[in-house]
PDB file of C-alpha atoms in Angstrom:
ATOM      1  CA  MET A   1      97.732 133.591  65.936  1.00  0.00           C
ATOM      2  CA  LEU A   2     100.546 134.492  68.592  1.00  0.00           C
ATOM      3  CA  TYR A   3      97.783 134.401  71.166  1.00  0.00           C
ATOM      4  CA  ALA A   4      96.858 130.948  70.345  1.00  0.00           C
ATOM      5  CA  ALA A   5     100.489 129.777  70.470  1.00  0.00           C
ATOM      6  CA  GLU A   6     101.129 131.016  74.033  1.00  0.00           C
ATOM      7  CA  GLY A   7      98.240 128.934  75.209  1.00  0.00           C
ATOM      8  CA  GLY A   8      95.963 131.726  76.436  1.00  0.00           C
ATOM      9  CA  GLY A   9      96.061 134.267  79.262  1.00  0.00           C
ATOM     10  CA  ALA A  10      95.301 132.003  82.153  1.00  0.00           C
ATOM     11  CA  GLY A  11      96.677 128.731  80.741  1.00  0.00           C
ATOM     12  CA  GLY A  12     100.047 129.199  83.014  1.00  0.00           C
ATOM     13  CA  PHE A  13      98.111 128.768  86.218  1.00  0.00           C
ATOM     14  CA  THR A  14      95.959 126.111  85.391  1.00  0.00           C
ATOM     15  CA  PRO A  15      98.301 123.225  86.092  1.00  0.00           C
ATOM     16  CA  ILE A  16      99.384 124.829  89.181  1.00  0.00           C
ATOM     17  CA  LEU A  17      95.630 125.043  90.236  1.00  0.00           C
ATOM     18  CA  MET A  18      95.111 121.496  89.327  1.00  0.00           C
ATOM     19  CA  ILE A  19      97.962 120.347  91.535  1.00  0.00           C
ATOM     20  CA  ALA A  20      96.777 122.257  94.377  1.00  0.00           C
ATOM     21  CA  LEU A  21      93.141 120.993  93.942  1.00  0.00           C
ATOM     22  CA  LEU A  22      94.721 117.529  93.848  1.00  0.00           C
ATOM     23  CA  PHE A  23      96.716 118.108  97.322  1.00  0.00           C
ATOM     24  CA  GLY A  24      93.575 119.360  98.831  1.00  0.00           C
ATOM     25  CA  VAL A  25      91.428 116.467  97.786  1.00  0.00           C
ATOM     26  CA  MET A  26      94.270 114.039  99.048  1.00  0.00           C
ATOM     27  CA  TYR A  27      94.327 115.851 102.240  1.00  0.00           C
ATOM     28  CA  PHE A  28      90.505 115.781 102.840  1.00  0.00           C
ATOM     29  CA  MET A  29      89.975 112.270 101.521  1.00  0.00           C
ATOM     30  CA  MET A  30      92.929 110.330 102.916  1.00  0.00           C
ATOM     31  CA  ILE A  31      95.123 112.080 105.304  1.00  0.00           C
ATOM     32  CA  ARG A  32      92.543 113.751 107.751  1.00  0.00           C
ATOM     33  CA  PRO A  33      90.428 110.823 108.245  1.00  0.00           C
ATOM     34  CA  GLN A  34      93.522 108.574 109.044  1.00  0.00           C
ATOM     35  CA  GLN A  35      94.646 111.153 111.504  1.00  0.00           C
ATOM     36  CA  LYS A  36      91.181 110.971 113.023  1.00  0.00           C
ATOM     37  CA  ARG A  37      91.337 107.254 113.343  1.00  0.00           C
ATOM     38  CA  ARG A  38      94.456 107.526 114.947  1.00  0.00           C
ATOM     39  CA  ARG A  39      93.420 109.914 117.517  1.00  0.00           C
ATOM     40  CA  GLU A  40      90.439 107.759 118.177  1.00  0.00           C
ATOM     41  CA  ALA A  41      92.467 104.526 118.567  1.00  0.00           C
ATOM     42  CA  GLU A  42      95.047 106.336 121.015  1.00  0.00           C
ATOM     43  CA  ALA A  43      92.292 107.593 123.028  1.00  0.00           C
ATOM     44  CA  MET A  44      90.482 104.064 123.429  1.00  0.00           C
ATOM     45  CA  GLN A  45      93.777 102.579 124.250  1.00  0.00           C
ATOM     46  CA  THR A  46      94.704 105.080 126.998  1.00  0.00           C
ATOM     47  CA  GLY A  47      91.061 104.767 128.297  1.00  0.00           C
ATOM     48  CA  LEU A  48      91.377 101.014 129.160  1.00  0.00           C
ATOM     49  CA  SER A  49      90.201 100.144 132.718  1.00  0.00           C
ATOM     50  CA  VAL A  50      90.070  96.949 134.562  1.00  0.00           C
ATOM     51  CA  GLY A  51      86.906  94.918 133.621  1.00  0.00           C
ATOM     52  CA  ASP A  52      86.733  96.057 129.865  1.00  0.00           C
ATOM     53  CA  GLU A  53      86.312  93.152 127.381  1.00  0.00           C
ATOM     54  CA  VAL A  54      88.360  93.872 124.383  1.00  0.00           C
ATOM     55  CA  VAL A  55      89.623  92.272 121.065  1.00  0.00           C
ATOM     56  CA  THR A  56      93.358  92.227 120.101  1.00  0.00           C
ATOM     57  CA  ILE A  57      94.617  92.916 116.510  1.00  0.00           C
ATOM     58  CA  GLY A  58      94.998  89.146 116.184  1.00  0.00           C
ATOM     59  CA  GLY A  59      91.256  88.534 117.133  1.00  0.00           C
ATOM     60  CA  LEU A  60      91.773  87.337 120.675  1.00  0.00           C
ATOM     61  CA  TYR A  61      88.880  88.093 123.085  1.00  0.00           C
ATOM     62  CA  GLY A  62      89.797  88.929 126.631  1.00  0.00           C
ATOM     63  CA  THR A  63      88.949  90.962 129.787  1.00  0.00           C
ATOM     64  CA  VAL A  64      91.459  93.650 131.184  1.00  0.00           C
ATOM     65  CA  THR A  65      92.570  92.519 134.636  1.00  0.00           C
ATOM     66  CA  GLY A  66      95.443  94.976 134.932  1.00  0.00           C
ATOM     67  CA  VAL A  67      96.858  98.230 133.248  1.00  0.00           C
ATOM     68  CA  GLU A  68     100.308  99.357 133.150  1.00  0.00           C
ATOM     69  CA  ASP A  69     102.042 102.006 131.473  1.00  0.00           C
ATOM     70  CA  ASP A  70     102.458 100.494 128.025  1.00  0.00           C
ATOM     71  CA  SER A  71     100.949  97.070 128.506  1.00  0.00           C
ATOM     72  CA  VAL A  72      97.596  95.424 129.462  1.00  0.00           C
ATOM     73  CA  LEU A  73      96.996  92.294 131.401  1.00  0.00           C
ATOM     74  CA  LEU A  74      94.095  90.248 129.656  1.00  0.00           C
ATOM     75  CA  GLU A  75      92.439  87.291 130.954  1.00  0.00           C
ATOM     76  CA  ILE A  76      91.853  85.044 128.002  1.00  0.00           C
ATOM     77  CA  ALA A  77      90.436  82.097 129.938  1.00  0.00           C
ATOM     78  CA  PRO A  78      89.689  81.431 133.675  1.00  0.00           C
ATOM     79  CA  GLY A  79      93.006  81.709 135.453  1.00  0.00           C
ATOM     80  CA  VAL A  80      94.994  82.467 132.213  1.00  0.00           C
ATOM     81  CA  GLN A  81      96.359  86.028 131.926  1.00  0.00           C
ATOM     82  CA  THR A  82      98.544  87.221 129.023  1.00  0.00           C
ATOM     83  CA  ARG A  83     100.339  90.590 128.625  1.00  0.00           C
ATOM     84  CA  TYR A  84      99.747  92.735 125.608  1.00  0.00           C
ATOM     85  CA  ALA A  85     101.066  96.313 124.501  1.00  0.00           C
ATOM     86  CA  ARG A  86      98.431  98.844 124.330  1.00  0.00           C
ATOM     87  CA  PRO A  87      98.578  99.342 120.628  1.00  0.00           C
ATOM     88  CA  ALA A  88      97.697  95.607 120.091  1.00  0.00           C
ATOM     89  CA  ILE A  89      94.206  96.327 121.443  1.00  0.00           C
ATOM     90  CA  ALA A  90      91.853  96.765 118.345  1.00  0.00           C
ATOM     91  CA  ARG A  91      88.838  97.659 120.162  1.00  0.00           C
ATOM     92  CA  VAL A  92      86.491  97.557 123.308  1.00  0.00           C
ATOM     93  CA  VAL A  93      83.648  95.173 123.045  1.00  0.00           C
ATOM     94  CA  THR A  94      82.091  96.134 126.357  1.00  0.00           C
ATOM     95  CA  LYS A  95      83.095  98.764 128.717  1.00  0.00           C
ATOM     96  CA  ALA A  96      83.351  97.996 132.444  1.00  0.00           C
ATOM     97  CA  GLU A  97      80.457  99.384 134.392  1.00  0.00           C
ATOM     98  CA  GLN A  98      81.355 102.158 136.728  1.00  0.00           C
ATOM     99  CA  PRO A  99      80.942 101.489 140.407  1.00  0.00           C
ATOM    100  CA  VAL A 100      77.661 102.919 141.908  1.00  0.00           C
ATOM    101  CA  GLU A 101      79.546 105.332 144.230  1.00  0.00           C
ATOM    102  CA  SER A 102      81.183 107.291 141.416  1.00  0.00           C
ATOM    103  CA  ALA A 103      78.200 107.227 139.212  1.00  0.00           C
ATOM    104  CA  ALA A 104      76.290 108.708 141.981  1.00  0.00           C
ATOM    105  CA  GLU A 105      78.889 111.415 142.595  1.00  0.00           C
ATOM    106  CA  GLU A 106      78.851 112.340 138.885  1.00  0.00           C
ATOM    107  CA  THR A 107      75.012 112.862 138.919  1.00  0.00           C
ATOM    108  CA  ASP A 108      75.431 114.963 141.967  1.00  0.00           C
ATOM    109  CA  ALA A 109      78.033 117.096 140.406  1.00  0.00           C
ATOM    110  CA  VAL A 110      76.010 117.698 137.183  1.00  0.00           C
ATOM    111  CA  LYS A 111      72.905 118.874 139.402  1.00  0.00           C
ATOM    112  CA  ASP A 112      75.032 121.514 141.158  1.00  0.00           C
TER     113      ASP A 112
END
């Protein structure tokens, strides 16, 4: 009877185990994927180059005409350029083609 009143031998560790399990699930289901998406977005934004066609977070399509430290110049219509902060770029629609010279150099470097 005394044993039943105490809640069993391992009863004290069950709530701690459940809390630890809950934190583990939260980490792998929410925190880790969000960190991965943030790293991918930062890599995409730092990898912007002239000629890339991009979409801003507001849904505006444009072509990158200039890249600065923390901003990007977009041509949204012929002759119309606007300046956006790098974090305002949501995704790259089409990547600019590499110049033929640098593409040939890369294939030569791979062969060596």
